[in-house]
Coordinates of C-alpha atoms and ligand atoms in Angstrom, one line a residue:
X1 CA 91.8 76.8 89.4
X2 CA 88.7 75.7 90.9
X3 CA 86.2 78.4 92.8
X4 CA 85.8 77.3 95.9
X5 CA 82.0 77.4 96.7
X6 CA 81.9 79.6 100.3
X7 CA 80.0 81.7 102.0
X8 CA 82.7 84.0 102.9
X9 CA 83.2 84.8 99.1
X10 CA 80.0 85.2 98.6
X11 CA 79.8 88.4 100.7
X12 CA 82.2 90.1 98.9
X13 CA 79.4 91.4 96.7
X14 CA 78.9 95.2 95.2
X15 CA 75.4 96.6 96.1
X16 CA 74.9 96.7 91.9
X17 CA 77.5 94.8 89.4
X18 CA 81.0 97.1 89.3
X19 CA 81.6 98.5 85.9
X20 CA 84.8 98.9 86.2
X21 CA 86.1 101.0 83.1
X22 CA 89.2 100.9 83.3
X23 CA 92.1 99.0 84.5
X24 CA 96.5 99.7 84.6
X25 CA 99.5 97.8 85.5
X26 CA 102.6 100.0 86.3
X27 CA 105.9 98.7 87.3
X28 CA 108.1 100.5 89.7
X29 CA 111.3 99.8 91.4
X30 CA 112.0 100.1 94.7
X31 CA 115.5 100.0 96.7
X32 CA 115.7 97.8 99.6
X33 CA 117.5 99.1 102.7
X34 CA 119.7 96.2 102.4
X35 CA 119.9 92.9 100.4
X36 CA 117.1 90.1 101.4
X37 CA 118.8 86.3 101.1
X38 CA 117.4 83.4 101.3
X39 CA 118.4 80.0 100.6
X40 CA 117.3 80.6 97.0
X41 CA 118.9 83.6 96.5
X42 CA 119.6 87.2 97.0
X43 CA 117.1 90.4 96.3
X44 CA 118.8 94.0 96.5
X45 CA 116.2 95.7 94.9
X46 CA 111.8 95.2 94.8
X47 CA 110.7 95.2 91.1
X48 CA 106.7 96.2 91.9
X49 CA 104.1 95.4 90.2
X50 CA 100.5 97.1 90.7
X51 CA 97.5 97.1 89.1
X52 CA 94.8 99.5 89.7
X53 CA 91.4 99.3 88.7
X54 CA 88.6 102.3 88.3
X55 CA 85.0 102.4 88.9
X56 CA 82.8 104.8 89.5
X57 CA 85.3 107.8 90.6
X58 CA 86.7 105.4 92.7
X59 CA 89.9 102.9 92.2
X60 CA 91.0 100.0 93.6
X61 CA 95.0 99.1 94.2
X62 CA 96.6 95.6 94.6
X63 CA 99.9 94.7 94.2
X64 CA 101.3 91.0 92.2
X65 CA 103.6 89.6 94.8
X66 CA 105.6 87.6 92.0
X67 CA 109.4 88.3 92.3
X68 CA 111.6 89.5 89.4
X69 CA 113.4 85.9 88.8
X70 CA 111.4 82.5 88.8
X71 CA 112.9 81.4 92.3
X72 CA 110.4 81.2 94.7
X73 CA 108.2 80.5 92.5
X74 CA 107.6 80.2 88.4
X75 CA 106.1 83.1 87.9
X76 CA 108.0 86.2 87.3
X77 CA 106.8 90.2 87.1
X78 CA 107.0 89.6 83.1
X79 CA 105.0 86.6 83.2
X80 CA 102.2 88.6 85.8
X81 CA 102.1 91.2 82.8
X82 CA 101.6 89.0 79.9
X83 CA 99.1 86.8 81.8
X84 CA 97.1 90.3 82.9
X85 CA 97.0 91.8 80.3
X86 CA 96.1 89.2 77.4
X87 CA 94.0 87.2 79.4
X88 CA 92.5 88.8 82.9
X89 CA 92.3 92.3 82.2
X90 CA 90.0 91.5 79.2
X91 CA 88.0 88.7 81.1
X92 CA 87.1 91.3 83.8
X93 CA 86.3 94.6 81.7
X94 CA 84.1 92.3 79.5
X95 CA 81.1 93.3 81.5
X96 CA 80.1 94.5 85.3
X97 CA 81.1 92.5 88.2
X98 CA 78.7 91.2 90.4
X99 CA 81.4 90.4 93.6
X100 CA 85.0 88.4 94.2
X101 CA 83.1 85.0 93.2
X102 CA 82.1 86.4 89.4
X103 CA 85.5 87.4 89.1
X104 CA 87.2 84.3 90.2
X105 CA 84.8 82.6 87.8
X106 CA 85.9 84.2 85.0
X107 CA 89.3 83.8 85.9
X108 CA 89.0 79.8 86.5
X109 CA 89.0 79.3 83.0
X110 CA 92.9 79.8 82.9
X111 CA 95.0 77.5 84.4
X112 CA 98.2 79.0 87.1
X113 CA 99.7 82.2 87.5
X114 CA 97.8 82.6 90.9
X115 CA 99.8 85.5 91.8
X116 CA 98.8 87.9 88.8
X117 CA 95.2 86.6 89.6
X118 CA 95.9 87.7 92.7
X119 CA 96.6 91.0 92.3
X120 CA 93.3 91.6 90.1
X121 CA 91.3 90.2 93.3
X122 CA 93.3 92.6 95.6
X123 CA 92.5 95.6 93.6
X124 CA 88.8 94.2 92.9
X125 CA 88.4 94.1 96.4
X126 CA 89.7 97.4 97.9
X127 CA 87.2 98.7 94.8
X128 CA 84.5 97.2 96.2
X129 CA 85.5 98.0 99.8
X130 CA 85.5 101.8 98.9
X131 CA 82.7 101.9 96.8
X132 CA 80.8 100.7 99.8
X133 CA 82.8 103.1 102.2
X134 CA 83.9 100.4 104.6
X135 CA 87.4 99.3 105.5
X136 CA 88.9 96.2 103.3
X137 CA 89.3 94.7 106.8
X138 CA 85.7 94.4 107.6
X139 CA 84.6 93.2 104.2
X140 CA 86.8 90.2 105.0
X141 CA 85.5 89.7 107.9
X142 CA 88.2 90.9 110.1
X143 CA 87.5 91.2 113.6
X144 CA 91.2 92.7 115.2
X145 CA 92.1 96.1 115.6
X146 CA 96.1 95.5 115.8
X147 CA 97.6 92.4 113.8
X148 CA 100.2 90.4 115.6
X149 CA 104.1 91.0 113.7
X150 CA 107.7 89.2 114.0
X151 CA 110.3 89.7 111.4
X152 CA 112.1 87.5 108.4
X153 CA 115.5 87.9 109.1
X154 CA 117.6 86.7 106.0
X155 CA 121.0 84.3 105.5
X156 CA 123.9 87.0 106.8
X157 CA 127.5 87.4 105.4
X158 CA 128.2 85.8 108.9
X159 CA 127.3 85.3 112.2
X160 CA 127.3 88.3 114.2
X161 CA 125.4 90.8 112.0
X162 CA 122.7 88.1 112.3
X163 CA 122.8 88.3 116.3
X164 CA 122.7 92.2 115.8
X165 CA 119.7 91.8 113.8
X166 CA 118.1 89.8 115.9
X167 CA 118.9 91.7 118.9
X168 CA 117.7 95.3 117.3
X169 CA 114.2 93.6 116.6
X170 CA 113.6 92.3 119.9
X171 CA 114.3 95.5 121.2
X172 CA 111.4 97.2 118.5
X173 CA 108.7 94.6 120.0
X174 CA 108.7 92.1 116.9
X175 CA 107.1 89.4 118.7
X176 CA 108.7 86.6 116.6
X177 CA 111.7 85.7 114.7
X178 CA 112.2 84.3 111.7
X179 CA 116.0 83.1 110.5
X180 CA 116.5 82.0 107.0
X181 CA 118.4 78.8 106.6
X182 CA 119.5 76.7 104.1
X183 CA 122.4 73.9 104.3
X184 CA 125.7 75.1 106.1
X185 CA 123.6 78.0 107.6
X186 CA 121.2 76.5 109.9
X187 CA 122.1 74.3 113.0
X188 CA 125.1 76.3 114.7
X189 CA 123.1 79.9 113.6
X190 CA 120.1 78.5 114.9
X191 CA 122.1 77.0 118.1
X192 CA 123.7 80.3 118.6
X193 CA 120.3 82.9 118.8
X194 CA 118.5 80.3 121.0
X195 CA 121.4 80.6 123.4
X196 CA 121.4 84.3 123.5
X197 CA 117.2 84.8 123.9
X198 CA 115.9 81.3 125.3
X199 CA 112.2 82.7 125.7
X200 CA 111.5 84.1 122.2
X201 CA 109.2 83.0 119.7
X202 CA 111.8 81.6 117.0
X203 CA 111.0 79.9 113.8
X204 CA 113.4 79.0 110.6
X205 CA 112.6 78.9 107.2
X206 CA 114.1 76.8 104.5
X207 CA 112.5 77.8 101.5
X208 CA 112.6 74.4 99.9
X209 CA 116.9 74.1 100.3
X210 CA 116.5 70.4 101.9
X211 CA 115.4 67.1 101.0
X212 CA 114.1 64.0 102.8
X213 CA 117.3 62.9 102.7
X214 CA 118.6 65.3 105.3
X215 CA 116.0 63.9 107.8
X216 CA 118.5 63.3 110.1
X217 CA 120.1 66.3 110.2
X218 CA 116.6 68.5 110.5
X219 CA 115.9 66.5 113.3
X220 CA 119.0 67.8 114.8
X221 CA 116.5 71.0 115.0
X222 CA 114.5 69.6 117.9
X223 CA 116.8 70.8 120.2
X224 CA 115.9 74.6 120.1
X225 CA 111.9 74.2 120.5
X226 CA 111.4 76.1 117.6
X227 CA 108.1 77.9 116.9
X228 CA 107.7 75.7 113.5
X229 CA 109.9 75.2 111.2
X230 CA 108.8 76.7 107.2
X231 CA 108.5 74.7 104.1
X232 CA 111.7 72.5 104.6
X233 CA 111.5 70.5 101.1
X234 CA 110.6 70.7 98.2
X235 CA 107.9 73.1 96.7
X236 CA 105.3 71.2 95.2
X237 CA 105.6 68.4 97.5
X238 CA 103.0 67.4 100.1
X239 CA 103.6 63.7 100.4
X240 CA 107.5 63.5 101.5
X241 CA 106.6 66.9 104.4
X242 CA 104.4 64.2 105.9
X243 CA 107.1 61.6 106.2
X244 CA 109.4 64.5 108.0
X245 CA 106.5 66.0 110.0
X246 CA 106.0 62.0 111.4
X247 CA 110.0 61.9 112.6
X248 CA 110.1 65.9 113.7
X249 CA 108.8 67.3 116.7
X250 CA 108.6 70.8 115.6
X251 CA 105.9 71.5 113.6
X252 CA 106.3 72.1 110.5
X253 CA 104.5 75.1 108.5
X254 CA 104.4 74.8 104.8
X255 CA 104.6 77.9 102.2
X256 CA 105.5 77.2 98.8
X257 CA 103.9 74.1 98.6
X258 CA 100.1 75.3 99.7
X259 CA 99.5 76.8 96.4
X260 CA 95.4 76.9 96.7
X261 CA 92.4 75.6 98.9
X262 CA 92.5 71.8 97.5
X263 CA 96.2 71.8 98.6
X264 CA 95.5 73.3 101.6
X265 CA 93.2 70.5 102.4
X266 CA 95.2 67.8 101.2
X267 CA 98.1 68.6 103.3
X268 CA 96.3 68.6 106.4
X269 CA 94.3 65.7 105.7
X270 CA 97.9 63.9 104.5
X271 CA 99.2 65.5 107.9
X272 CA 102.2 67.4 105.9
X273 CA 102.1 70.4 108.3
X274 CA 100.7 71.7 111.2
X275 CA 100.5 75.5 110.5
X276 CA 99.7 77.0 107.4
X277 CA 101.5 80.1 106.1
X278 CA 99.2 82.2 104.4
X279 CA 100.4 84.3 101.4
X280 CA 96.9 85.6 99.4
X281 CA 99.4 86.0 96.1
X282 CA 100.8 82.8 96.4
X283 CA 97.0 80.7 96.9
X284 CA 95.6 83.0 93.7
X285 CA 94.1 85.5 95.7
X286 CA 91.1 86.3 98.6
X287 CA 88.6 83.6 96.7
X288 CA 91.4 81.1 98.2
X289 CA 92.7 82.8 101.0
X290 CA 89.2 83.2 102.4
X291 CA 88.4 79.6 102.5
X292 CA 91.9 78.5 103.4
X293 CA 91.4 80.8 106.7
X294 CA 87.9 78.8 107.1
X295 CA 89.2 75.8 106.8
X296 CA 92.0 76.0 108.9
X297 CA 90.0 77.9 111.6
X298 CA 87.8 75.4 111.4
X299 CA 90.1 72.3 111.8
X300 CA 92.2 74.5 114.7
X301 CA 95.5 74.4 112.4
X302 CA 96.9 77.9 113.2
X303 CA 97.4 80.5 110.3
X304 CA 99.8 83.3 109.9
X305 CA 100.1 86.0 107.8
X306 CA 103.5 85.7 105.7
X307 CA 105.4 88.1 103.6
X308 CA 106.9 88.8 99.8
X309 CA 108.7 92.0 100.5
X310 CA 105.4 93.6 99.3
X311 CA 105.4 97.2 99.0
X312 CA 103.1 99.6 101.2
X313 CA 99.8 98.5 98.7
X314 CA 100.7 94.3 98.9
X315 CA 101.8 95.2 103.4
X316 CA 97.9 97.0 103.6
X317 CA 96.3 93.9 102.2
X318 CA 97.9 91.8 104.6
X319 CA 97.2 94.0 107.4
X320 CA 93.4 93.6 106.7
X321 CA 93.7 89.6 105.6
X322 CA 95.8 89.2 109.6
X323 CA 93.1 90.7 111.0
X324 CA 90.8 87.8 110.5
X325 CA 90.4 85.8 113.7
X326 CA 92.0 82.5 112.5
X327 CA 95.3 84.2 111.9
X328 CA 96.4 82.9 115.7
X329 CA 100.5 83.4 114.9
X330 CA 102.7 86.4 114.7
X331 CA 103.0 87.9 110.6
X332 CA 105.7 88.5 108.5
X333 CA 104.7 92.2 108.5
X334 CA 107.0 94.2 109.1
X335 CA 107.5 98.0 109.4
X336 CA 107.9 99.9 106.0
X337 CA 111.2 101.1 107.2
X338 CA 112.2 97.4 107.5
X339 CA 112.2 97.3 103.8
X340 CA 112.3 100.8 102.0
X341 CA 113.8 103.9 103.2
X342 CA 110.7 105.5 101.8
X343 CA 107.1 103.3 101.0
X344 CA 104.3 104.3 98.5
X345 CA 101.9 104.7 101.3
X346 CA 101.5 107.1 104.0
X347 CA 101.4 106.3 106.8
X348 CA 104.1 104.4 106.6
X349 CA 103.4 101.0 107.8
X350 CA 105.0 101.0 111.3
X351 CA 104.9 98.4 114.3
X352 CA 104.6 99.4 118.3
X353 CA 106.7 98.8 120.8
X354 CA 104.3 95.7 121.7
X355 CA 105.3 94.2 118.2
X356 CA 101.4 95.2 117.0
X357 CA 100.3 97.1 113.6
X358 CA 96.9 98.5 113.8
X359 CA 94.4 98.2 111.2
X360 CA 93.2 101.0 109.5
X361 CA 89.7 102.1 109.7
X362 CA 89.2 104.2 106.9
X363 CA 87.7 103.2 103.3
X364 CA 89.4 100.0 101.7
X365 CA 92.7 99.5 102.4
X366 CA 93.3 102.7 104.8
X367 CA 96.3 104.3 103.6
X368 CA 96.9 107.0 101.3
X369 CA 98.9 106.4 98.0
X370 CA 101.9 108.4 98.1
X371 CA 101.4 109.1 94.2
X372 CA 104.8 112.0 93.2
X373 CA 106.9 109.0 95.1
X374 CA 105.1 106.1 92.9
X375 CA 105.7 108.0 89.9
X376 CA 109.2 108.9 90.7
X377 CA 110.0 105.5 90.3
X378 CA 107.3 104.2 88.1
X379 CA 109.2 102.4 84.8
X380 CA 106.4 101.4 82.9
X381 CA 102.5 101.8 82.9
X382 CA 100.1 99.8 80.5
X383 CA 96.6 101.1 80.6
X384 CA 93.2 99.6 79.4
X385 CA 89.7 100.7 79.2
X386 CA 86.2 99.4 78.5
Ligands
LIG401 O1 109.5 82.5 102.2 O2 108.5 83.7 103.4 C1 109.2 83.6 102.5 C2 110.4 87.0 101.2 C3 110.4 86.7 99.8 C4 110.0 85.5 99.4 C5 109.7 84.5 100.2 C6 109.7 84.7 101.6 C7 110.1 86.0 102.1 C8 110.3 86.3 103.5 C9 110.2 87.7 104.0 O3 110.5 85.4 104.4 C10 108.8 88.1 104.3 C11 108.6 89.5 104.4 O4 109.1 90.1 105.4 O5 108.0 90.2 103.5
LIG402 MG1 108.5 81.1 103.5

């Protein structure tokens, strides 16, 4: 994966190289409140994995968004281990760390796996954020206090515990809602919630479940001014999204396809979407995300901050990433409670009435680590040192 050469990276710097002494990956399970479907599949449970880093007397968290199952993507929470800990972990305890760009360096050698890249440039990050004793937030270069939220709604057994959903969301201030869809669950479900709340912000999101074969029928989907609608075909295509995106009025907002910054660019130059979903696992980590937001800032193509059922550690680095001023759209951030009867971090993440979740202020991410829950459900730890 190629650095991308950019200013913004360049700032994330340490005031001296970080030698960071030593590094762990711990996998932990947690329950969902209920089971998350989408059109490729169903989770009932989070399978978490973390990786901390330790500097200095401090230690930076980030979590490796990578599902249990290769689905949405081909990487997997056993694959993130391997990758981490034969190859990444020993690239970055070789010697100090100047900043994000020396680190993605050393990673570029190695070819994929941007999620367990990712969640090495998380940790790296908050590190470096609480070694300097700012808020992750501001070393980005946020500039928001409270990040705009809506809410993912999955595919339902049937319709009316959809509507329900929908309807107890709106009424906690999520400012935008998202229905899963995939064939023989989209245009009558779709049909059906636009009737009921014709104002609302409402997107769909396919997860790859069509091809350019169903033009026709996605068209169909004009009808219910839809907000955008997410990554329709397949995943690593950006060529047949711009032959749909040319017959569709609603815009369309890839996900699994934008993989990293050249992508990025190639879409938009191809014209395959017209908002980008940004997920800093998915891209490889801030040293994409980072340019990714520039870009699109820079071109007017609105970004929004999406979701991988993250635990409390993944949610916080969203929080800060959202709070960027090119993130123009409505997150997939929702409350802890959303997910997880109980989260890993306190505060629990939770949304306001006006469908906002403020940024923390304090040192790196901003949350405390609720560590006797973590290690209740903690099933493996791996630890390295220098
Ligand atoms: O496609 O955005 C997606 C969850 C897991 C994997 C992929 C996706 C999702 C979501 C939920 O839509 C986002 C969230 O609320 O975390
Ligand atoms: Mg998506």
């Amino acid at each position: 994966m190629a650095v991308p050469d950019a200013s913004s990276i360049a700032v994330i710097a340490a005031p001296v190289p970080v030698p960071v002494r030593g590094a762990e990956i711990r996998l932990l399970r947690l329950p969902l409140v209920e089971p998350f479907e989408t059109s490729f599949g169903r989770t009932d449970s989070r399978l978490v994995v973390l990786v901390r880093l330790d500097a200095e007397g401090a230690s930076g968290w980030g979590e490796v968004v990578a599902m249990e199952t290769p689905s949405y993507s081909y990487e997997t929470a056993t694959t993130a281990r391997h990758v981490i800990r034969d190859y990444f972990v020993p690239a970055l305890l070789k010697e100090p760390v100047a900043g994000l760009a020396d680190l993605a360096r050393r990673f570029a050698v190695f070819r994929g796996h941007p999620m367990a890249r990712a969640g090495l440039e998380l940790a790296f990050v908050d590190l470096v954020a609480r070694l300097r004793g700012e808020p992750l937030a501001r070393v980005l270069g946020g500039t928001r206090q409270r990040v705009a939220v809506g809410v993912s709604l999955g595919i339902q057994p049937a319709l009316p515990a959809l509507l329900e959903r929908v309807e107890r969301h709106l009424a906690l201030g999520y400012q935008r809602i998202k229905l899963k869809i995939k064939p023989g669950w989209d245009l009558d479900v779709v049909a059906e919630v636009r009737r009921r709340h014709p104002g609302i912000l409402l997107s769909v999101d396919a997860n790859a479940a069509y091809t350019l074969a169903d033009r026709e029928h996605l068209k169909r989907l004009d009808a219910y001014r839809l907000l955008m609608i997410e990554q329709p075909l397949e995943v690593d295509d950006v060529v047949d999204h711009a032959a749909l995106q040319e017959e569709l009025e609603t815009p369309i907002c890839l996900d699994e396809s934008l993989t990293g910054l050249q992508r990025v660019r190639q879409a938009l130059a191809l014209e395959s979407c017209r908002i980008v979903n940004m997920k800093v696992g998915r891209v490889g980590g801030y040293s994409q995300a980072l340019p990714i937001h520039d870009l699109c800032r820079a071109q007017g193509v609105p970004v929004w901050c999406g979701g991988m059922l993250e635990s409390g550690i993944g949610r916080a680095h969203n929080i800060a990433l959202a709070s960027l001023a090119g993130f123009t759209l409505p997150g997939d951030i929702s409350a802890s409670r959303r997910y997880f009867a109980r989260d890993i971090i306190a505060p629990e993440v939770d949304v306001a009435g006006d469908g906002t979740v403020a940024v923390p202020d304090g040192p790196g991410f901003g949350y405390e680590i609720d560590m006797a829950y973590l290690e209740e459900r903690t099933e493996a730890v791996e630890r390295f040192a220098r």
